[in-house]
mmCIF file of C-alpha atoms in Angstrom:
data_model
loop_
_atom_site.group_PDB
_atom_site.id
_atom_site.type_symbol
_atom_site.label_atom_id
_atom_site.label_comp_id
_atom_site.label_asym_id
_atom_site.label_seq_id
_atom_site.Cartn_x
_atom_site.Cartn_y
_atom_site.Cartn_z
ATOM 1 C CA MET A 17 180.853 57.883 127.266
ATOM 2 C CA SER A 18 177.954 55.212 128.041
ATOM 3 C CA ALA A 19 174.379 55.852 128.347
ATOM 4 C CA ASN A 20 174.391 53.800 131.341
ATOM 5 C CA ASN A 21 176.581 56.027 133.401
ATOM 6 C CA ASP A 22 175.602 59.542 132.496
ATOM 7 C CA SER A 23 174.804 60.608 135.918
ATOM 8 C CA GLY A 24 178.227 59.667 137.105
ATOM 9 C CA ASP A 25 181.068 62.005 137.691
ATOM 10 C CA ILE A 26 179.398 65.015 135.902
ATOM 11 C CA SER A 27 176.996 65.189 139.173
ATOM 12 C CA ARG A 28 180.059 66.245 141.119
ATOM 13 C CA HIS A 29 180.415 69.249 139.098
ATOM 14 C CA LYS A 30 179.705 72.751 140.889
ATOM 15 C CA ASN A 31 176.361 74.184 139.880
ATOM 16 C CA THR A 32 175.836 77.105 137.470
ATOM 17 C CA ASN A 33 173.718 79.691 138.340
ATOM 18 C CA LEU A 34 171.444 81.037 135.491
ATOM 19 C CA SER A 35 170.309 83.796 137.699
ATOM 20 C CA GLY A 36 173.585 85.171 137.236
ATOM 21 C CA ALA A 37 173.363 87.139 140.919
ATOM 22 C CA ASP A 38 176.448 85.631 142.099
ATOM 23 C CA GLN A 39 178.634 86.225 139.300
ATOM 24 C CA ALA A 40 177.562 89.455 138.426
ATOM 25 C CA GLY A 41 178.051 90.562 142.165
ATOM 26 C CA ASP A 42 175.414 93.082 142.055
ATOM 27 C CA GLY A 43 171.978 91.125 142.108
ATOM 28 C CA ALA A 44 171.739 91.494 138.430
ATOM 29 C CA THR A 45 169.585 88.410 137.481
ATOM 30 C CA VAL A 46 168.982 86.802 133.808
ATOM 31 C CA SER A 47 165.245 86.041 134.731
ATOM 32 C CA THR A 48 163.369 87.012 137.757
ATOM 33 C CA SER A 49 160.090 85.729 136.884
ATOM 34 C CA ALA A 50 158.590 83.505 139.675
ATOM 35 C CA ASP A 51 156.850 81.650 136.704
ATOM 36 C CA SER A 52 160.389 80.061 135.484
ATOM 37 C CA HIS A 53 159.295 77.929 132.604
ATOM 38 C CA VAL A 54 158.357 79.851 129.345
ATOM 39 C CA GLU A 55 157.123 76.816 127.451
ATOM 40 C CA LYS A 56 157.114 72.930 127.390
ATOM 41 C CA PRO A 57 160.625 71.719 127.212
ATOM 42 C CA LEU A 58 161.894 71.062 123.386
ATOM 43 C CA PHE A 59 165.334 69.234 123.949
ATOM 44 C CA SER A 60 165.693 65.975 125.376
ATOM 45 C CA ASN A 61 167.954 65.753 128.454
ATOM 46 C CA MET A 62 171.840 65.898 127.992
ATOM 47 C CA SER A 63 174.299 68.269 129.766
ATOM 48 C CA PHE A 64 177.178 70.223 128.179
ATOM 49 C CA GLU A 65 179.752 68.106 129.949
ATOM 50 C CA GLU A 66 178.282 65.032 128.817
ATOM 51 C CA LEU A 67 178.503 66.087 125.202
ATOM 52 C CA ARG A 68 182.027 67.527 125.663
ATOM 53 C CA GLN A 69 183.238 64.182 127.163
ATOM 54 C CA ALA A 70 181.569 62.136 124.503
ATOM 55 C CA ASN A 71 183.289 63.937 121.523
ATOM 56 C CA GLU A 72 186.492 63.868 123.473
ATOM 57 C CA GLN A 73 186.413 60.364 123.556
ATOM 58 C CA PHE A 74 185.560 60.519 119.919
ATOM 59 C CA ILE A 75 188.587 62.632 119.218
ATOM 60 C CA LYS A 76 190.952 60.470 121.499
ATOM 61 C CA GLU A 77 189.646 56.902 120.183
ATOM 62 C CA ARG A 78 190.961 58.299 116.462
ATOM 63 C CA ASN A 79 194.396 59.968 117.719
ATOM 64 C CA TRP A 80 192.726 63.444 116.383
ATOM 65 C CA HIS A 81 193.845 65.636 119.156
ATOM 66 C CA GLN A 82 197.040 66.485 117.294
ATOM 67 C CA PHE A 83 194.775 68.275 114.628
ATOM 68 C CA HIS A 84 192.561 70.172 117.261
ATOM 69 C CA SER A 85 194.381 73.204 117.762
ATOM 70 C CA PRO A 86 192.272 75.942 118.801
ATOM 71 C CA ARG A 87 192.291 77.767 115.280
ATOM 72 C CA ASN A 88 191.911 74.334 113.614
ATOM 73 C CA VAL A 89 189.080 73.751 115.136
ATOM 74 C CA LEU A 90 187.657 77.390 114.920
ATOM 75 C CA PHE A 91 187.836 77.190 111.089
ATOM 76 C CA ALA A 92 186.163 73.790 111.311
ATOM 77 C CA MET A 93 183.227 75.526 113.069
ATOM 78 C CA VAL A 94 183.324 78.460 110.607
ATOM 79 C CA GLY A 95 183.004 75.952 107.647
ATOM 80 C CA GLU A 96 180.092 73.925 109.338
ATOM 81 C CA VAL A 97 178.235 77.891 109.900
ATOM 82 C CA GLY A 98 178.756 78.052 106.404
ATOM 83 C CA GLU A 99 176.942 74.907 105.362
ATOM 84 C CA LEU A 100 174.270 75.981 107.453
ATOM 85 C CA ALA A 101 174.047 79.181 105.772
ATOM 86 C CA GLU A 102 173.922 77.493 102.512
ATOM 87 C CA ILE A 103 170.673 75.509 103.229
ATOM 88 C CA PHE A 104 168.889 79.365 103.813
ATOM 89 C CA GLN A 105 170.451 81.222 101.170
ATOM 90 C CA TRP A 106 167.736 81.184 98.509
ATOM 91 C CA LYS A 107 164.723 80.544 100.677
ATOM 92 C CA GLY A 108 163.762 83.760 101.494
ATOM 93 C CA GLU A 109 162.402 84.301 105.205
ATOM 94 C CA VAL A 110 160.979 81.216 106.600
ATOM 95 C CA SER A 111 158.726 80.416 109.571
ATOM 96 C CA GLU A 112 158.840 78.900 112.957
ATOM 97 C CA GLY A 113 159.337 75.197 112.756
ATOM 98 C CA LEU A 114 160.629 75.540 109.003
ATOM 99 C CA PRO A 115 157.355 74.280 107.428
ATOM 100 C CA GLU A 116 158.604 75.576 103.829
ATOM 101 C CA LEU A 117 161.489 72.849 104.088
ATOM 102 C CA SER A 118 161.295 69.186 103.099
ATOM 103 C CA PRO A 119 161.779 66.787 106.056
ATOM 104 C CA ALA A 120 165.218 65.923 104.453
ATOM 105 C CA GLU A 121 166.003 69.628 104.483
ATOM 106 C CA ARG A 122 164.971 70.022 108.044
ATOM 107 C CA GLU A 123 167.133 66.883 108.949
ATOM 108 C CA HIS A 124 170.060 68.411 107.063
ATOM 109 C CA VAL A 125 169.602 71.594 109.002
ATOM 110 C CA GLY A 126 169.517 69.624 112.476
ATOM 111 C CA GLN A 127 173.031 67.959 111.218
ATOM 112 C CA GLU A 128 174.648 71.130 110.534
ATOM 113 C CA VAL A 129 173.544 72.669 113.640
ATOM 114 C CA SER A 130 174.923 69.618 115.273
ATOM 115 C CA ASP A 131 178.286 70.005 113.584
ATOM 116 C CA ILE A 132 178.424 73.671 114.849
ATOM 117 C CA LEU A 133 177.657 72.668 118.450
ATOM 118 C CA ILE A 134 180.142 69.896 118.402
ATOM 119 C CA TYR A 135 182.907 72.427 117.169
ATOM 120 C CA LEU A 136 182.139 74.870 119.269
ATOM 121 C CA LEU A 137 182.512 72.921 122.669
ATOM 122 C CA ASP A 138 185.655 71.331 121.216
ATOM 123 C CA PHE A 139 186.733 74.987 120.599
ATOM 124 C CA ALA A 140 186.032 75.620 123.998
ATOM 125 C CA THR A 141 187.858 72.667 125.312
ATOM 126 C CA ARG A 142 190.766 73.677 123.359
ATOM 127 C CA CYS A 143 190.703 76.991 124.923
ATOM 128 C CA LYS A 144 190.228 75.915 128.325
ATOM 129 C CA ILE A 145 187.067 77.561 128.976
ATOM 130 C CA ASP A 146 184.391 76.643 131.540
ATOM 131 C CA LEU A 147 181.761 77.174 128.827
ATOM 132 C CA PRO A 148 178.334 76.872 130.841
ATOM 133 C CA ALA A 149 180.258 79.301 133.578
ATOM 134 C CA ALA A 150 180.899 82.070 130.874
ATOM 135 C CA VAL A 151 177.392 81.844 129.489
ATOM 136 C CA VAL A 152 175.975 82.514 132.790
ATOM 137 C CA ARG A 153 178.384 85.364 133.223
ATOM 138 C CA LYS A 154 177.131 86.766 129.649
ATOM 139 C CA MET A 155 173.710 86.373 130.120
ATOM 140 C CA ALA A 156 174.112 88.359 133.468
ATOM 141 C CA ALA A 157 175.852 91.130 131.226
ATOM 142 C CA ASN A 158 173.594 91.222 128.644
ATOM 143 C CA ALA A 159 170.362 91.515 131.290
ATOM 144 C CA LYS A 160 171.963 94.971 132.628
ATOM 145 C CA LYS A 161 172.920 95.847 128.576
ATOM 146 C CA TYR A 162 169.126 95.443 127.911
ATOM 147 C CA PRO A 163 167.091 96.482 130.883
ATOM 148 C CA VAL A 164 163.526 95.304 130.411
ATOM 149 C CA ASP A 165 162.367 98.735 130.665
ATOM 150 C CA LYS A 166 163.974 100.343 128.275
ATOM 151 C CA ALA A 167 164.733 97.238 125.609
ATOM 152 C CA TYR A 168 161.054 96.048 125.675
ATOM 153 C CA GLY A 169 159.554 95.251 122.124
ATOM 154 C CA LYS A 170 162.520 97.317 120.587
ATOM 155 C CA ALA A 171 165.642 95.715 118.541
ATOM 156 C CA ASN A 172 168.208 98.723 119.031
ATOM 157 C CA LYS A 173 171.839 97.927 120.072
ATOM 158 C CA TYR A 174 172.476 98.424 123.888
ATOM 159 C CA THR A 175 174.611 101.490 123.024
ATOM 160 C CA ASP A 176 171.145 103.354 122.497
ATOM 161 C CA TYR A 177 170.540 102.887 125.908
ATOM 162 C CA GLN A 178 173.542 104.321 127.396
ATOM 163 C CA MET B 15 164.740 80.202 135.180
ATOM 164 C CA SER B 16 165.561 79.987 138.939
ATOM 165 C CA ALA B 17 169.027 78.499 140.222
ATOM 166 C CA ASN B 18 166.847 76.831 142.842
ATOM 167 C CA ASN B 19 164.608 74.830 140.586
ATOM 168 C CA ASP B 20 166.897 73.532 137.667
ATOM 169 C CA SER B 21 166.161 69.989 138.519
ATOM 170 C CA GLY B 22 162.441 70.616 137.982
ATOM 171 C CA ASP B 23 160.631 69.952 134.720
ATOM 172 C CA ILE B 24 163.928 68.993 132.654
ATOM 173 C CA SER B 25 163.814 65.675 134.548
ATOM 174 C CA ARG B 26 160.917 64.622 132.871
ATOM 175 C CA HIS B 27 162.615 64.650 129.449
ATOM 176 C CA LYS B 28 163.427 61.543 127.733
ATOM 177 C CA ASN B 29 167.015 60.697 127.743
ATOM 178 C CA THR B 30 169.260 60.670 125.075
ATOM 179 C CA ASN B 31 171.272 57.964 124.289
ATOM 180 C CA LEU B 32 175.023 59.109 123.365
ATOM 181 C CA SER B 33 176.215 55.676 122.504
ATOM 182 C CA GLY B 34 174.006 56.175 119.726
ATOM 183 C CA ALA B 35 173.490 52.356 119.254
ATOM 184 C CA ASP B 36 169.410 52.683 119.182
ATOM 185 C CA GLN B 37 169.821 55.652 116.777
ATOM 186 C CA ALA B 38 171.986 54.118 114.377
ATOM 187 C CA GLY B 39 169.996 50.873 114.402
ATOM 188 C CA ASP B 40 173.214 48.977 113.839
ATOM 189 C CA GLY B 41 174.947 48.875 116.984
ATOM 190 C CA ALA B 42 177.157 51.838 115.985
ATOM 191 C CA THR B 43 178.208 53.781 118.776
ATOM 192 C CA VAL B 44 179.638 57.013 119.480
ATOM 193 C CA SER B 45 182.112 55.258 122.492
ATOM 194 C CA THR B 46 182.660 51.996 123.440
ATOM 195 C CA SER B 47 185.449 52.248 125.794
ATOM 196 C CA ALA B 48 184.792 50.822 129.274
ATOM 197 C CA ASP B 49 186.974 53.833 130.635
ATOM 198 C CA SER B 50 184.132 56.657 129.683
ATOM 199 C CA HIS B 51 185.971 59.278 131.302
ATOM 200 C CA VAL B 52 188.518 61.139 129.151
ATOM 201 C CA GLU B 53 189.886 63.566 131.464
ATOM 202 C CA LYS B 54 188.293 65.598 134.383
ATOM 203 C CA PRO B 55 185.024 67.681 133.926
ATOM 204 C CA LEU B 56 185.621 70.982 132.361
ATOM 205 C CA PHE B 57 182.271 72.458 132.529
ATOM 206 C CA SER B 58 180.021 73.437 134.954
ATOM 207 C CA ASN B 59 176.740 71.524 135.298
ATOM 208 C CA MET B 60 173.963 72.589 132.902
ATOM 209 C CA SER B 61 171.658 71.274 130.479
ATOM 210 C CA PHE B 62 170.916 72.245 127.093
ATOM 211 C CA GLU B 63 167.228 72.761 127.924
ATOM 212 C CA GLU B 64 168.381 74.728 131.035
ATOM 213 C CA LEU B 65 169.941 77.482 128.897
ATOM 214 C CA ARG B 66 167.416 77.191 126.301
ATOM 215 C CA GLN B 67 164.555 77.882 128.786
ATOM 216 C CA ALA B 68 166.368 80.527 130.474
ATOM 217 C CA ASN B 69 167.282 81.918 127.076
ATOM 218 C CA GLU B 70 163.417 82.294 126.166
ATOM 219 C CA GLN B 71 162.676 83.616 129.193
ATOM 220 C CA PHE B 72 165.173 86.721 128.535
ATOM 221 C CA ILE B 73 163.604 86.849 125.036
ATOM 222 C CA LYS B 74 159.977 86.701 126.445
ATOM 223 C CA GLU B 75 160.553 89.370 129.000
ATOM 224 C CA ARG B 76 161.745 92.092 126.459
ATOM 225 C CA ASN B 77 158.942 90.925 123.866
ATOM 226 C CA TRP B 78 161.804 90.170 121.603
ATOM 227 C CA HIS B 79 160.068 86.985 119.816
ATOM 228 C CA GLN B 80 158.802 89.446 117.011
ATOM 229 C CA PHE B 81 162.378 89.780 116.006
ATOM 230 C CA HIS B 82 163.907 86.192 116.307
ATOM 231 C CA SER B 83 162.920 84.553 112.775
ATOM 232 C CA PRO B 84 164.999 81.684 111.893
ATOM 233 C CA ARG B 85 167.085 83.698 109.484
ATOM 234 C CA ASN B 86 167.396 86.712 111.734
ATOM 235 C CA VAL B 87 168.738 84.483 114.624
ATOM 236 C CA LEU B 88 171.086 82.400 112.094
ATOM 237 C CA PHE B 89 172.302 86.232 110.737
ATOM 238 C CA ALA B 90 172.825 87.028 114.622
ATOM 239 C CA MET B 91 174.956 83.815 115.234
ATOM 240 C CA VAL B 92 177.081 84.478 111.871
ATOM 241 C CA GLY B 93 177.673 87.961 113.407
ATOM 242 C CA GLU B 94 179.073 86.742 116.457
ATOM 243 C CA VAL B 95 181.211 84.036 114.812
ATOM 244 C CA GLY B 96 182.700 86.703 112.852
ATOM 245 C CA GLU B 97 183.307 88.480 116.344
ATOM 246 C CA LEU B 98 185.035 85.323 117.540
ATOM 247 C CA ALA B 99 187.042 85.124 114.384
ATOM 248 C CA GLU B 100 188.434 88.680 114.883
ATOM 249 C CA ILE B 101 190.004 88.011 118.136
ATOM 250 C CA PHE B 102 192.366 85.187 116.462
ATOM 251 C CA GLN B 103 192.516 86.943 113.137
ATOM 252 C CA TRP B 104 196.306 88.170 113.336
ATOM 253 C CA LYS B 105 197.550 85.962 116.240
ATOM 254 C CA GLY B 106 199.320 83.258 114.278
ATOM 255 C CA GLU B 107 198.705 79.609 115.803
ATOM 256 C CA VAL B 108 197.692 79.799 119.734
ATOM 257 C CA SER B 109 198.255 76.929 122.149
ATOM 258 C CA GLU B 110 195.807 74.822 124.119
ATOM 259 C CA GLY B 111 194.207 77.294 126.893
ATOM 260 C CA LEU B 112 195.584 80.361 124.926
ATOM 261 C CA PRO B 113 198.466 81.139 127.024
ATOM 262 C CA GLU B 114 199.410 83.746 124.305
ATOM 263 C CA LEU B 115 196.453 85.821 125.046
ATOM 264 C CA SER B 116 195.895 88.175 127.747
ATOM 265 C CA PRO B 117 193.202 87.382 130.588
ATOM 266 C CA ALA B 118 191.266 89.983 128.979
ATOM 267 C CA GLU B 119 191.195 88.424 125.923
ATOM 268 C CA ARG B 120 190.553 84.757 127.125
ATOM 269 C CA GLU B 121 187.502 86.628 129.000
ATOM 270 C CA HIS B 122 186.601 88.113 125.558
ATOM 271 C CA VAL B 123 186.897 84.722 123.688
ATOM 272 C CA GLY B 124 184.549 83.309 126.383
ATOM 273 C CA GLN B 125 182.159 86.047 126.002
ATOM 274 C CA GLU B 126 181.819 85.402 122.209
ATOM 275 C CA VAL B 127 181.595 81.738 122.400
ATOM 276 C CA SER B 128 178.738 82.319 124.689
ATOM 277 C CA ASP B 129 176.954 84.563 122.146
ATOM 278 C CA ILE B 130 177.315 81.734 119.596
ATOM 279 C CA LEU B 131 176.068 79.038 121.820
ATOM 280 C CA ILE B 132 172.909 81.225 122.848
ATOM 281 C CA TYR B 133 172.208 82.043 119.175
ATOM 282 C CA LEU B 134 172.713 78.446 118.348
ATOM 283 C CA LEU B 135 170.230 77.156 120.764
ATOM 284 C CA ASP B 136 167.669 79.886 119.934
ATOM 285 C CA PHE B 137 168.127 78.896 116.209
ATOM 286 C CA ALA B 138 167.251 75.405 117.069
ATOM 287 C CA THR B 139 164.272 76.654 119.069
ATOM 288 C CA ARG B 140 162.968 78.668 116.241
ATOM 289 C CA CYS B 141 163.351 75.510 113.979
ATOM 290 C CA LYS B 142 161.601 73.423 116.351
ATOM 291 C CA ILE B 143 164.822 70.847 116.331
ATOM 292 C CA ASP B 144 165.517 68.732 119.513
ATOM 293 C CA LEU B 145 169.284 69.555 119.538
ATOM 294 C CA PRO B 146 170.541 66.945 121.655
ATOM 295 C CA ALA B 147 168.542 64.150 120.111
ATOM 296 C CA ALA B 148 170.079 65.592 116.621
ATOM 297 C CA VAL B 149 173.488 65.557 118.084
ATOM 298 C CA VAL B 150 173.197 61.942 119.166
ATOM 299 C CA ARG B 151 172.165 60.934 115.427
ATOM 300 C CA LYS B 152 175.068 63.223 113.978
ATOM 301 C CA MET B 153 177.605 61.558 116.236
ATOM 302 C CA ALA B 154 176.448 57.854 115.446
ATOM 303 C CA ALA B 155 176.674 59.013 111.935
ATOM 304 C CA ASN B 156 180.274 60.508 112.316
ATOM 305 C CA ALA B 157 181.313 57.094 114.020
ATOM 306 C CA LYS B 158 180.295 55.372 110.788
ATOM 307 C CA LYS B 159 181.807 57.739 108.223
ATOM 308 C CA TYR B 160 185.102 57.634 110.655
ATOM 309 C CA PRO B 161 185.846 54.358 111.595
ATOM 310 C CA VAL B 162 188.702 54.152 114.352
ATOM 311 C CA ASP B 163 190.699 51.474 112.122
ATOM 312 C CA LYS B 164 190.658 53.372 109.046
ATOM 313 C CA ALA B 165 190.722 57.248 110.661
ATOM 314 C CA TYR B 166 193.201 56.663 113.327
ATOM 315 C CA GLY B 167 195.818 59.292 113.308
ATOM 316 C CA LYS B 168 194.682 61.045 109.846
ATOM 317 C CA ALA B 169 192.848 63.963 109.077
ATOM 318 C CA ASN B 170 191.230 62.768 105.809
ATOM 319 C CA LYS B 171 187.859 63.459 104.851
ATOM 320 C CA TYR B 172 185.298 60.438 105.180
ATOM 321 C CA THR B 173 185.155 60.526 101.189
ATOM 322 C CA ASP B 174 188.598 58.890 101.460
ATOM 323 C CA TYR B 175 187.360 55.868 103.493
ATOM 324 C CA GLN B 176 184.362 55.050 100.971
#
């Protein structure tokens, strides 16, 4: 994946619909607010498919697909989750932005979160799951399980609202 | 997040560079192949920031930010990883595309992978980490740890190549 053609084939994809209306088939929406932007952007611009393709290329160049069975990749991801948890294990509660951590520790957090993300997209690829489409369906389902009027300000499980 | 303005503010972001060259500062690249596309696209079009914003809106509408401390969100993600692992726990090895699973089980896998992804972006947000930028740095580091000439066809840990 070259940085120079990252708007190439990817633009041909069908668009996902984060409102979830079509997927749910019942008008359920993830968000109905006219003011769609909660806060300023935090993430640099990258699509899920861009990262997926870059990682597939990385694996292919090393002839590693032979090792990437679904369960092998899942175990790899579980291992990375453990490495992330390890950073936080003796910290007590930490604040937004992790001011209690050193710059090196914060960089380490970013590395472990990256490893989890890479393996998660790898796993979806091995399972042949269109992850953005699955996320749209799941968010529409979550919106139905947690209606704003019932769930506002409460941390209950959805079964309490049924 | 409306489906109709998903090319809005997000286009203002700085672009990430999946070649990793600038980040590593030494010409290391994630991929140097002229044929940048390994396979046909699997994922629908969605950016990391789009999903992040949609989930922030979901949380805000329910007044749930009070519950989303970094460690709370990390525990939520760990829980979802456990739910995904549970689907595979007694299956033995499974094949690419999960033909051994029922359609309902495959949909369940997509739901759990989605939950992990949502919490992973939530966690990065709580940590104020630019996740796509962190991924670019990590992939550049991985390319240096696993040079193609040494790692080709081998599953060794990078320390074996040092």
